mmCIF file of C-alpha atoms and ligand atoms in Angstrom:
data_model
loop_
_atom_site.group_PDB
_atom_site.id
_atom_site.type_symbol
_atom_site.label_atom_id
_atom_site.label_comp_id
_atom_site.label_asym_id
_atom_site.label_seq_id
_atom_site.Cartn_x
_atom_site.Cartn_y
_atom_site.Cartn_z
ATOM 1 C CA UNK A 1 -6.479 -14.272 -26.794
ATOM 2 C CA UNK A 2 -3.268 -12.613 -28.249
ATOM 3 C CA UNK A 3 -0.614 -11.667 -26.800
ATOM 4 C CA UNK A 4 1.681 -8.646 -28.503
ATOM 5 C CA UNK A 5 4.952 -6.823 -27.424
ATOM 6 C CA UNK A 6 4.463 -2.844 -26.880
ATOM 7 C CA UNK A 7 4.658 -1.554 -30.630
ATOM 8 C CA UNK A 8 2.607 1.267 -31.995
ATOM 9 C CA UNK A 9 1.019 -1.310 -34.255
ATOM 10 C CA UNK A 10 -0.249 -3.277 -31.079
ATOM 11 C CA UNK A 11 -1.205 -0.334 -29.240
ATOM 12 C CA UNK A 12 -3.720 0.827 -32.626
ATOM 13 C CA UNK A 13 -4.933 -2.675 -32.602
ATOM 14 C CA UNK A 14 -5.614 -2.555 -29.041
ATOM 15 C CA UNK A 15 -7.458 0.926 -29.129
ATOM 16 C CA UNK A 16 -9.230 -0.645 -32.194
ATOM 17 C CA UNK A 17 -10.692 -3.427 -29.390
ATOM 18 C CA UNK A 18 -11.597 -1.295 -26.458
ATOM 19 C CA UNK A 19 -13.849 0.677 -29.172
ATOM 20 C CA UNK A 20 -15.266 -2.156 -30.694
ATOM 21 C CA UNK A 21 -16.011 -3.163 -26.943
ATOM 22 C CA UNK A 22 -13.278 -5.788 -26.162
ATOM 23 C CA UNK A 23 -11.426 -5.951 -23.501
ATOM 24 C CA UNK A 24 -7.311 -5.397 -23.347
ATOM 25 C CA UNK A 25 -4.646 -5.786 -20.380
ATOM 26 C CA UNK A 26 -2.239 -3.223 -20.535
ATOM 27 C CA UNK A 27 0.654 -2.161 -18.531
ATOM 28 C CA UNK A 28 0.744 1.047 -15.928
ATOM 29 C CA UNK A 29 2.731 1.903 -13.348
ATOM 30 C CA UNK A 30 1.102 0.339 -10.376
ATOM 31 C CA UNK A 31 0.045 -2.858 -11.758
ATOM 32 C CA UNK A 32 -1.568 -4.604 -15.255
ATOM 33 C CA UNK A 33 -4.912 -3.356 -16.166
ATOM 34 C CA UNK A 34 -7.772 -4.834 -17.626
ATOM 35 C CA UNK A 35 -9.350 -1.548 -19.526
ATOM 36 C CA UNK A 36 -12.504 -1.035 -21.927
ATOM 37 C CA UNK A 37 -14.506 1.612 -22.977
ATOM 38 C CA UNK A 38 -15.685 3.327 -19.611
ATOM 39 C CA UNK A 39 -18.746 4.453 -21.879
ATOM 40 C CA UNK A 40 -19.663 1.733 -22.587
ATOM 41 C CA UNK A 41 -22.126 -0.260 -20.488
ATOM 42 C CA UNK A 42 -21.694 -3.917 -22.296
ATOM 43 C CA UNK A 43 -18.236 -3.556 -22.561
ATOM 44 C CA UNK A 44 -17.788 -2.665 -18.546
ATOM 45 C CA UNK A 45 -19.907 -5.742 -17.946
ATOM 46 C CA UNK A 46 -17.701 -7.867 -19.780
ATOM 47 C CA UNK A 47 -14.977 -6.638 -17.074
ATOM 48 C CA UNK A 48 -16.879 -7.531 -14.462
ATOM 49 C CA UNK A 49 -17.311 -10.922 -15.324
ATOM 50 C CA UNK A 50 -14.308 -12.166 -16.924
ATOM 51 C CA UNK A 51 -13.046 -10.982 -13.336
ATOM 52 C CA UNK A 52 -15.952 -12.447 -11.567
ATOM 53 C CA UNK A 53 -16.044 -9.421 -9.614
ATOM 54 C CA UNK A 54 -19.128 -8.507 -7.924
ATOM 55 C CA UNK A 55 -20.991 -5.771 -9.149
ATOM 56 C CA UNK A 56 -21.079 -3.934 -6.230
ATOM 57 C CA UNK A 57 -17.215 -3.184 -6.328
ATOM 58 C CA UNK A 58 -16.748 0.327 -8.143
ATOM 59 C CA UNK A 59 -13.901 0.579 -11.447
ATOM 60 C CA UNK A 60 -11.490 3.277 -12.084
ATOM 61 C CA UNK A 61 -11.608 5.532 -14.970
ATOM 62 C CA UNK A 62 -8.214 5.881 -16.811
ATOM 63 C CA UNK A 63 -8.077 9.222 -18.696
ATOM 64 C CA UNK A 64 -5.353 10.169 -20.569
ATOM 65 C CA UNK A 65 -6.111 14.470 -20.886
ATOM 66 C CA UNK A 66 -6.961 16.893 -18.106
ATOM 67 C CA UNK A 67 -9.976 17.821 -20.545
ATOM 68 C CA UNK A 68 -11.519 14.154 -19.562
ATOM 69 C CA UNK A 69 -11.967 15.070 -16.324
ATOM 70 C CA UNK A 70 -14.083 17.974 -16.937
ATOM 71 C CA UNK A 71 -16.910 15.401 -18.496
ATOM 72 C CA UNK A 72 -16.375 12.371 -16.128
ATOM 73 C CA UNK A 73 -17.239 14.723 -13.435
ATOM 74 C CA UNK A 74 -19.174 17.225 -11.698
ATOM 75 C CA UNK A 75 -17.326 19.311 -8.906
ATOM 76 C CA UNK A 76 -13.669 19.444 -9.411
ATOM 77 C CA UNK A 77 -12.946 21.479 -6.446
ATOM 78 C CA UNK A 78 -9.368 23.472 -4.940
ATOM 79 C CA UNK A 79 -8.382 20.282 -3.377
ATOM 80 C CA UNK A 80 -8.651 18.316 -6.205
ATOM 81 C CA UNK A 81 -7.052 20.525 -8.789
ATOM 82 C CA UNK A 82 -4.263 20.933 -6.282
ATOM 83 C CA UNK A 83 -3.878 16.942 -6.267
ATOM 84 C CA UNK A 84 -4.107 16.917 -9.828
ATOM 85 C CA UNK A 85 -1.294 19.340 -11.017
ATOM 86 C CA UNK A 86 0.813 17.600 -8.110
ATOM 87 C CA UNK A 87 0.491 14.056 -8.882
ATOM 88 C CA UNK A 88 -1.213 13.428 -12.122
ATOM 89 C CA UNK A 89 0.151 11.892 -13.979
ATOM 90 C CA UNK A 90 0.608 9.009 -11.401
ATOM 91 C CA UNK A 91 -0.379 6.432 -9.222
ATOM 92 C CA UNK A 92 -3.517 8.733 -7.194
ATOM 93 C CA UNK A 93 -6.980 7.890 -7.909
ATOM 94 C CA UNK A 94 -9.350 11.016 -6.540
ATOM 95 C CA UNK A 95 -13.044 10.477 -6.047
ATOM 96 C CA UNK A 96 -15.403 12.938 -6.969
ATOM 97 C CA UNK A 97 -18.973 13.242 -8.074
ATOM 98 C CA UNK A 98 -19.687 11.888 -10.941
ATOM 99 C CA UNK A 99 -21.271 13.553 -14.306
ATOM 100 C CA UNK A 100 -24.556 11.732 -16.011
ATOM 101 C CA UNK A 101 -21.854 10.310 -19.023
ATOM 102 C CA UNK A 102 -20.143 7.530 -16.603
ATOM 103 C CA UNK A 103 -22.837 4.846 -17.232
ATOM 104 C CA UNK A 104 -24.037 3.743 -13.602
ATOM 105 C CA UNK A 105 -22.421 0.001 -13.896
ATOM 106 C CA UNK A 106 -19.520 1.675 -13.600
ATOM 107 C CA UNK A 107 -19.636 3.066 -10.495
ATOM 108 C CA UNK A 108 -21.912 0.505 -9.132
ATOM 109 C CA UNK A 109 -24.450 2.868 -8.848
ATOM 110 C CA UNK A 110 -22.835 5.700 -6.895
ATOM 111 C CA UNK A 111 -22.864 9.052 -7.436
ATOM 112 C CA UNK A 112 -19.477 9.680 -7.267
ATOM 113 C CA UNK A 113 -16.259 8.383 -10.181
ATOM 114 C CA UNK A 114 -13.260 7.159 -9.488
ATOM 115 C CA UNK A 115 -10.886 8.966 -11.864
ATOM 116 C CA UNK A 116 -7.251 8.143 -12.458
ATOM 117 C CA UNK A 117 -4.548 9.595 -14.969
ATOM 118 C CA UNK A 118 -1.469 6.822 -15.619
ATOM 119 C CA UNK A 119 1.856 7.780 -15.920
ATOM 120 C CA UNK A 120 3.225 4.604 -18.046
ATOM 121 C CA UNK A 121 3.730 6.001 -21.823
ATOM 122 C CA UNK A 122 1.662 3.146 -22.935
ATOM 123 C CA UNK A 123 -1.426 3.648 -21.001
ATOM 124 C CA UNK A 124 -1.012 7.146 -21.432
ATOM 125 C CA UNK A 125 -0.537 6.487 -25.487
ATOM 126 C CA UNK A 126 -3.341 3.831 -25.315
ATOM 127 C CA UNK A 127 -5.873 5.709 -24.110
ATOM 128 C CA UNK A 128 -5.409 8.646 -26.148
ATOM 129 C CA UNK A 129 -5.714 6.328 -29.024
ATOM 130 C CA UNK A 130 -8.962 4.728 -28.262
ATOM 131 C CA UNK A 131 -10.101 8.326 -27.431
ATOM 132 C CA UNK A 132 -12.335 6.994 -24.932
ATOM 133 C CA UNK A 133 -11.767 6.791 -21.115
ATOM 134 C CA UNK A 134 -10.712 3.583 -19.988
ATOM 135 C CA UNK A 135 -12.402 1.567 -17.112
ATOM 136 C CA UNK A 136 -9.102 -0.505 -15.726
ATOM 137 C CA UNK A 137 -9.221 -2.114 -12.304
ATOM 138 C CA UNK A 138 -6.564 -4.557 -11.914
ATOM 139 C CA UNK A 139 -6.229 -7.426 -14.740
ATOM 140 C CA UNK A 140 -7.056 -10.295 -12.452
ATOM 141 C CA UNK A 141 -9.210 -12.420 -11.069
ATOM 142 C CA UNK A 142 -11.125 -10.937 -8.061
ATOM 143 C CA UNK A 143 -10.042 -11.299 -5.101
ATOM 144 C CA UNK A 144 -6.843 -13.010 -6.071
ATOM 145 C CA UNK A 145 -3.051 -11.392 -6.648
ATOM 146 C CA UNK A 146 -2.656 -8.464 -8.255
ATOM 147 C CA UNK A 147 -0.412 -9.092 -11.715
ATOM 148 C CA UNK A 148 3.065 -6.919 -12.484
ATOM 149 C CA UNK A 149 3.349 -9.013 -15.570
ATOM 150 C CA UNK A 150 2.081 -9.711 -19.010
ATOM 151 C CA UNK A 151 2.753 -13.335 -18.282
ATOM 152 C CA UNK A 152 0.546 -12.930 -14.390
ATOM 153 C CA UNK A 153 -2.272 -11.764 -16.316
ATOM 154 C CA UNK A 154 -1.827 -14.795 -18.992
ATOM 155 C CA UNK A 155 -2.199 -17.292 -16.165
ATOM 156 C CA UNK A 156 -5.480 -15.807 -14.657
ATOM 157 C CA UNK A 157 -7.033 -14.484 -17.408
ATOM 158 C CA UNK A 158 -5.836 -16.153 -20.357
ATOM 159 C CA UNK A 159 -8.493 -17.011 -23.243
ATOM 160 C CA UNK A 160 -11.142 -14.813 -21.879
ATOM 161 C CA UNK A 161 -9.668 -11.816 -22.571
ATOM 162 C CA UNK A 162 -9.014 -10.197 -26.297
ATOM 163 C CA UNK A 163 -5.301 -8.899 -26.290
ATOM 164 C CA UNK A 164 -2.692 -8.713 -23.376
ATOM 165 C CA UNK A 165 -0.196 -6.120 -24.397
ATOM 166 C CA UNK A 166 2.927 -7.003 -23.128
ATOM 167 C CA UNK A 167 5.143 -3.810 -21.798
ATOM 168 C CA UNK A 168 7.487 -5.226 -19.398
ATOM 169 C CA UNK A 169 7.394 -5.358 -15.322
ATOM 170 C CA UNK A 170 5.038 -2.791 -13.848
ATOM 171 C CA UNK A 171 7.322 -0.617 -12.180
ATOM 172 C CA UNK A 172 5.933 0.454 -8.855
ATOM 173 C CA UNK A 173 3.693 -2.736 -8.494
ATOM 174 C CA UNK A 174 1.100 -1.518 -6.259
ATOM 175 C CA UNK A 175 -2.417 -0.010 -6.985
ATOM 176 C CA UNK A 176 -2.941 3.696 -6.400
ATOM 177 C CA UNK A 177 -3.890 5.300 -3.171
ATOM 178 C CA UNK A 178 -7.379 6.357 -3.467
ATOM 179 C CA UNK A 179 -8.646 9.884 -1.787
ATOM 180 C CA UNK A 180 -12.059 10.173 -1.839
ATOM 181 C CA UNK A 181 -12.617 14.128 -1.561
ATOM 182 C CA UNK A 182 -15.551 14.934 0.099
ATOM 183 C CA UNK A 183 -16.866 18.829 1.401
ATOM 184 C CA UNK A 184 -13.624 20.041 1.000
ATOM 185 C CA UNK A 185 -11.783 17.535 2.912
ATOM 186 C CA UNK A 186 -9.700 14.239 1.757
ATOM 187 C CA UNK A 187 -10.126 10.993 2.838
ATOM 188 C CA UNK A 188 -7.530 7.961 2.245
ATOM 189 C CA UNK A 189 -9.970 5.023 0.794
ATOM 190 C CA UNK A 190 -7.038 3.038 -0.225
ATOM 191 C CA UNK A 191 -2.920 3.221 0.768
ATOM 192 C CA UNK A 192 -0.831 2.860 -2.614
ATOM 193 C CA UNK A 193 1.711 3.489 -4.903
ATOM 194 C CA UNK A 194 1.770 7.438 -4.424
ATOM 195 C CA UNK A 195 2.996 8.304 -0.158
ATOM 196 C CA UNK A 196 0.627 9.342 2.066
ATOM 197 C CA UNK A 197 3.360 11.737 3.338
ATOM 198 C CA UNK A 198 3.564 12.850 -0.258
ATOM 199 C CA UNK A 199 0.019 13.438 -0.295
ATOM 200 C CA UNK A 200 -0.021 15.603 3.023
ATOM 201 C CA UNK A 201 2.829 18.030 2.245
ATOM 202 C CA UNK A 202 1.092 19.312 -0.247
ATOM 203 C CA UNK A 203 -2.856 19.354 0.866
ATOM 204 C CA UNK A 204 -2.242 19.046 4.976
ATOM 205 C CA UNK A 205 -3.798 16.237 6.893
ATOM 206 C CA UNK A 206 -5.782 13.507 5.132
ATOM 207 C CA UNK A 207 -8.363 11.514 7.123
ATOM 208 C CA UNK A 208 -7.454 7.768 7.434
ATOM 209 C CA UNK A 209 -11.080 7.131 9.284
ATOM 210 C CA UNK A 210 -13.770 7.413 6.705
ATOM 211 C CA UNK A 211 -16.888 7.854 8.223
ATOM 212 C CA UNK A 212 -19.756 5.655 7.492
ATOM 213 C CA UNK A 213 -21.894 7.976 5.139
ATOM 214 C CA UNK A 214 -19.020 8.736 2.798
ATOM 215 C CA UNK A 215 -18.065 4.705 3.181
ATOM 216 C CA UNK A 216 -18.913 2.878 -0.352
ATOM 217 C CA UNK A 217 -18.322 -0.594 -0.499
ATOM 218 C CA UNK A 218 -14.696 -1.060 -2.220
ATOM 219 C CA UNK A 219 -12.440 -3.505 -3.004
ATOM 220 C CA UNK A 220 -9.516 -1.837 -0.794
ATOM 221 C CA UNK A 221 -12.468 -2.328 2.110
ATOM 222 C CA UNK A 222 -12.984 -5.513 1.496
ATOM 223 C CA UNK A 223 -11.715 -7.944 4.400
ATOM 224 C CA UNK A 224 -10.297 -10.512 2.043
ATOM 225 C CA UNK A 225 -8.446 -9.286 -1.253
ATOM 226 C CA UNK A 226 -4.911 -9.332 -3.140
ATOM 227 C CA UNK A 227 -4.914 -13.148 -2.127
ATOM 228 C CA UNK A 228 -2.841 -16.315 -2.375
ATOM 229 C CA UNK A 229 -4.411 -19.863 -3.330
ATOM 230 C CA UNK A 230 -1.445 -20.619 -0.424
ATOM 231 C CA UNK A 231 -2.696 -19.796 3.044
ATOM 232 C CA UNK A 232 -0.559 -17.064 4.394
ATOM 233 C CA UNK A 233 -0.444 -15.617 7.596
ATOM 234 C CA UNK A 234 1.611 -13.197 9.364
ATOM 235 C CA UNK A 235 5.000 -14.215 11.127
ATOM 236 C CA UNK A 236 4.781 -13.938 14.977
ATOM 237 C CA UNK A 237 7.230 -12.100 16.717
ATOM 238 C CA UNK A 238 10.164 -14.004 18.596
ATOM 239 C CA UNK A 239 11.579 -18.106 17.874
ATOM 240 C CA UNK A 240 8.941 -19.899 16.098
ATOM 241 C CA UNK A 241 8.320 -23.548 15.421
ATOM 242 C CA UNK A 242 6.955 -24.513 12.344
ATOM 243 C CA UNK A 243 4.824 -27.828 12.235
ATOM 244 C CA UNK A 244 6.642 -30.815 10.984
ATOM 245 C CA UNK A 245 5.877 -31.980 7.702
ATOM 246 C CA UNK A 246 4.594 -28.525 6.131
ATOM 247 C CA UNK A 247 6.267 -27.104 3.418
ATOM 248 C CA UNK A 248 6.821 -23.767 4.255
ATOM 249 C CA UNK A 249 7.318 -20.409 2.293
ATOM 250 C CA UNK A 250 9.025 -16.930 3.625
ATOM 251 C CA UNK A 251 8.064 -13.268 2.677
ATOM 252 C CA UNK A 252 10.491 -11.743 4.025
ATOM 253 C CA UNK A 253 11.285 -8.276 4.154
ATOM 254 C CA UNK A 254 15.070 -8.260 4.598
ATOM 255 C CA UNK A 255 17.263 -10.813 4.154
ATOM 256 C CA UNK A 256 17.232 -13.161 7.045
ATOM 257 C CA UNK A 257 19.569 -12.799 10.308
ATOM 258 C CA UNK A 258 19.564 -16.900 11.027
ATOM 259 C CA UNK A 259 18.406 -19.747 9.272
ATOM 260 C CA UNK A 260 14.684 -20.950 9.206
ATOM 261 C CA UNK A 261 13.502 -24.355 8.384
ATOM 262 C CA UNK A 262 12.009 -22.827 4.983
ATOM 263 C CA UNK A 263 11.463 -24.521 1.855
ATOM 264 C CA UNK A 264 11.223 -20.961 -0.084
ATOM 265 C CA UNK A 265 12.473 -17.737 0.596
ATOM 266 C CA UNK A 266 11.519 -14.492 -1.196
ATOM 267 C CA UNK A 267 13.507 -11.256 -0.403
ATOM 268 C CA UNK A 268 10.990 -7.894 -0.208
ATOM 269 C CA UNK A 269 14.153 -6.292 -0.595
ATOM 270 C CA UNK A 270 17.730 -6.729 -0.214
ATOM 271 C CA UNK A 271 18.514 -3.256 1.564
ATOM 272 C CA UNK A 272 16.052 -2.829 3.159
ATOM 273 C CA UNK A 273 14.627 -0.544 0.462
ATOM 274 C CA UNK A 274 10.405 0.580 0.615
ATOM 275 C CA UNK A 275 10.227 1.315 -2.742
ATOM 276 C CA UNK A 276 11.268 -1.621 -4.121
ATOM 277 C CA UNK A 277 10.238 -3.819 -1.650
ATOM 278 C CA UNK A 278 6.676 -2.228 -3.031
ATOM 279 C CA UNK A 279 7.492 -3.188 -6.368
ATOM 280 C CA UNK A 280 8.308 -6.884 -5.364
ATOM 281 C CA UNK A 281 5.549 -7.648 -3.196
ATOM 282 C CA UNK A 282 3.072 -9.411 -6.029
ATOM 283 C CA UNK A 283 6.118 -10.917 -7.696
ATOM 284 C CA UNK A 284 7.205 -12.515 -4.728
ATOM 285 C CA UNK A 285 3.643 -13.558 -4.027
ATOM 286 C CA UNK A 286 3.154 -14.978 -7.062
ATOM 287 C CA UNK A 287 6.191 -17.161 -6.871
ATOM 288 C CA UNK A 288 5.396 -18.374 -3.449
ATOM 289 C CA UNK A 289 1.778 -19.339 -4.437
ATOM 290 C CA UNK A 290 3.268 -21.436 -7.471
ATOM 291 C CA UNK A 291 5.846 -23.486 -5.344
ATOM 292 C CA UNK A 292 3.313 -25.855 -4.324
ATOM 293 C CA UNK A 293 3.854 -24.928 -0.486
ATOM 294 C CA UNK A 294 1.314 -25.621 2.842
ATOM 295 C CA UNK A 295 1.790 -22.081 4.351
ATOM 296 C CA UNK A 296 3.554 -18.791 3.540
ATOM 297 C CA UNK A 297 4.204 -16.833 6.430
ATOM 298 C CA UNK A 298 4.727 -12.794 5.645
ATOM 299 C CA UNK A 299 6.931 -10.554 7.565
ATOM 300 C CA UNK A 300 5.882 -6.872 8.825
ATOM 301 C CA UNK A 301 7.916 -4.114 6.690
ATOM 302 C CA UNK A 302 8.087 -0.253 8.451
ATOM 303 C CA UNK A 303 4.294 1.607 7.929
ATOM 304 C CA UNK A 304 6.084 4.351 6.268
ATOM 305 C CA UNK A 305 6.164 5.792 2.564
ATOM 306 C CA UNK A 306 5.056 2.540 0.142
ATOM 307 C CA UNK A 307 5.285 0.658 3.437
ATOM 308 C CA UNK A 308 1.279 1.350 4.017
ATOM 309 C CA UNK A 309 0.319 0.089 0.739
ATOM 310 C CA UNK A 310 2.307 -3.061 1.586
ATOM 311 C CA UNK A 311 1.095 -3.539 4.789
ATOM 312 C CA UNK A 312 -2.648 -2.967 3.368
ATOM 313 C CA UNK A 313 -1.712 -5.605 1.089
ATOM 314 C CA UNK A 314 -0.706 -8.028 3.458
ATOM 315 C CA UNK A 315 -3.958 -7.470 6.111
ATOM 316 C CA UNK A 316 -6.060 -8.415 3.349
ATOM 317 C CA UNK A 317 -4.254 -11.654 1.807
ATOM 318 C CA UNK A 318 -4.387 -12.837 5.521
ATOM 319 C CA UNK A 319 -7.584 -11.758 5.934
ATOM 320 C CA UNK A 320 -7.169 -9.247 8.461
ATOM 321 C CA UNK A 321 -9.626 -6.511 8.461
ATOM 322 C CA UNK A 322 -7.584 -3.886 9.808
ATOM 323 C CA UNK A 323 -6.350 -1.643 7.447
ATOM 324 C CA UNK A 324 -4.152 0.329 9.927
HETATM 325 P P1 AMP B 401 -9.159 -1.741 -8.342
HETATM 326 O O1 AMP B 401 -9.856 -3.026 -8.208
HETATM 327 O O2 AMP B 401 -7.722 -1.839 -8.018
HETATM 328 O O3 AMP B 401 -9.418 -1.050 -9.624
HETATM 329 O O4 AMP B 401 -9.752 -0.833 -7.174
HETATM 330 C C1 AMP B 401 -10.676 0.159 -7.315
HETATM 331 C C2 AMP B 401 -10.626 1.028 -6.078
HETATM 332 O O5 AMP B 401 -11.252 2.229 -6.408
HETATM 333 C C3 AMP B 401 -11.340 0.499 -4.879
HETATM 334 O O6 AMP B 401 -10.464 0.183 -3.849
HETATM 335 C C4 AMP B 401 -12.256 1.599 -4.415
HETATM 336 O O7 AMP B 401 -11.832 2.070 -3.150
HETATM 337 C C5 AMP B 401 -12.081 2.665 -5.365
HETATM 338 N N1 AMP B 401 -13.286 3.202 -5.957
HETATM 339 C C6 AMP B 401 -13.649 3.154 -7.257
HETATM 340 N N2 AMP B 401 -14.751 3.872 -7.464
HETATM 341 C C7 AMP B 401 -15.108 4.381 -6.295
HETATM 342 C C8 AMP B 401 -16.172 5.212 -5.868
HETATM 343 N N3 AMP B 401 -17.066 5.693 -6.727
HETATM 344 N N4 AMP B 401 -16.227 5.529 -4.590
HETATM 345 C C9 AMP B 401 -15.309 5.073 -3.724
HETATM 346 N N5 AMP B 401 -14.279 4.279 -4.059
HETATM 347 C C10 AMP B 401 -14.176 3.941 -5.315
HETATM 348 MG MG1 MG B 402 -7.783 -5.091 -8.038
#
């Protein structure tokens, strides 16, 4: 595996793999990807198991033109184009039925595409290079955290990948939301890096209960996802005791008010800040699950803005199946 700093030399060689069928990590703005040719069956199934994800569990499509969409899918309706001019580029993934081009393993055999346009200048530049779309979910292994770094991806996927192009911190550092737009209506699939409330000022209400017939197995449904090796579990309201002996880790949201018998403590944010605590939460994570601690107990943050992505986070690194 190699490992090159953003240059446009790197980012030719790295277009150069995804059409020979390699794989590459690459920055975006929610968090590292692990792209190849969407087109390309062998390629896709190379994603699928260097991230021993199960088969089952649909990709996003990274396009880098408006023109892409028109042959990655079939109906493009108002809703959608209204999404599109608002948000794209950005961190909103829409759903939509898919044309006969997007090989099946990529969707896991349904009829509808995930289809995403980044905003980062190198996945943007990246995929217009390989002229190809790119089939990106997040560069990890399944199940496990999410990486905001070059050096993240390293340590999960190291050798079995072709090139890691290094462009810095991944600035929001949370996936996309995913709306699923179905007869005329949208449905939130996943909570993410773009604001529900930024999504309904412009289209109205978007349904948070998807019902059962439009309800694809997905990663974001899965009950246990974006996990520590650590056990984590939420912090309960009130004075707690923790058990003697443990070594103990803190996600906290703030900075604390008193003093708890921690070993580590990792700061969401120190004002108190949504945004950023967004873009700290797999940082934090990952430094928690490398201190060689018993339990990590994670603090509620607000359910507003990026606060809905975190929370969806947290539910599913503690298991929890709620995702409300
Ligand atoms: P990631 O592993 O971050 O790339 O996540 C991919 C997300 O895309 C999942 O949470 C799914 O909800 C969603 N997804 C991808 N393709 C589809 C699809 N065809 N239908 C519904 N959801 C999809
Ligand atoms: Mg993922």
């Amino acid at each position: 595996m190699k490992l090159h700093k953003v240059t446009s030399q790197s980012i030719k060689e790295a277009a150069l793999i995804i059409q020979n069928g390699g794989l590459v990590a690459f920055p975006t703005e929610t968090v590292y990807g692990l792209g190849a040719d969407a087109l390309n069956p062998l390629a896709v199934a190379r994603v699928f198991e260097v991230k021993e994800r199960p088969n089952f569990d649909p990709l996003i499509v990274h396009i880098s033109s408006l023109a892409d969409i028109e042959r990655l899918c079939l109906k493009i309706d108002k809703m959608a184009r209204t999404l599109m001019k608002h948000f794209w580029p950005g961190p909103l993934t829409l759903v939509l039925p898919k044309s006969s081009l997007v090989p099946d393993i990529v969707t896991a055999g349904l009829p509808t595409v995930a289809v995403r346009m980044p905003s980062h200048p190198v996945a943007s530049e990246l995929i217009k290079a390989a002229g190809t779309p790119v089939a990106a979910p997040s560069a990890n292994l399944f199940s496990r955290l999410s990486p905001t770094t070059a050096k993240h991806v390293k340590e999960q996927l190291g050798d079995k990948i072709d090139l890691i192009l290094d462009g810095g911190r991944s600035p929001i550092g949370v996936e996309s939301t995913v709306i699923l737009l179905a007869s005329g209506k949208a449905h939130l699939l996943r909570p993410g890096g773009l604001s529900l409330e930024d999504i309904e000022n412009v289209i109205g209400a978007v349904k948070i209960q998807i019902p059962k017939s439009l309800s694809p197995l997905s990663p974001g449904q899965l009950p246990r996802h974006y996990s520590p090796r650590t056990p984590i579990r939420f912090l309960p309201p009130g004075k707690i005791e923790f058990e003697k002996g443990k070594k103990v880790g803190l996600l906290a949201f703030t900075p604390l008010k008193a003093k708890m018998p921690c070993e580590v403590v990792e700061i969401l944010s120190p004002e108190g800040d949504i945004v950023e605590a967004a873009a700290n939460l797999f940082p934090c994570l990952h430094r928690l699950d490398k201190a060689g601690l018993d339990i990590i107990y994670a603090e509620s943050v607000p359910k507003i803005g990026l606060g809905r992505a975190i929370m969806d986070r947290l539910y599913k690194a503690v298991g929890d199946s709620r995702s409300e």
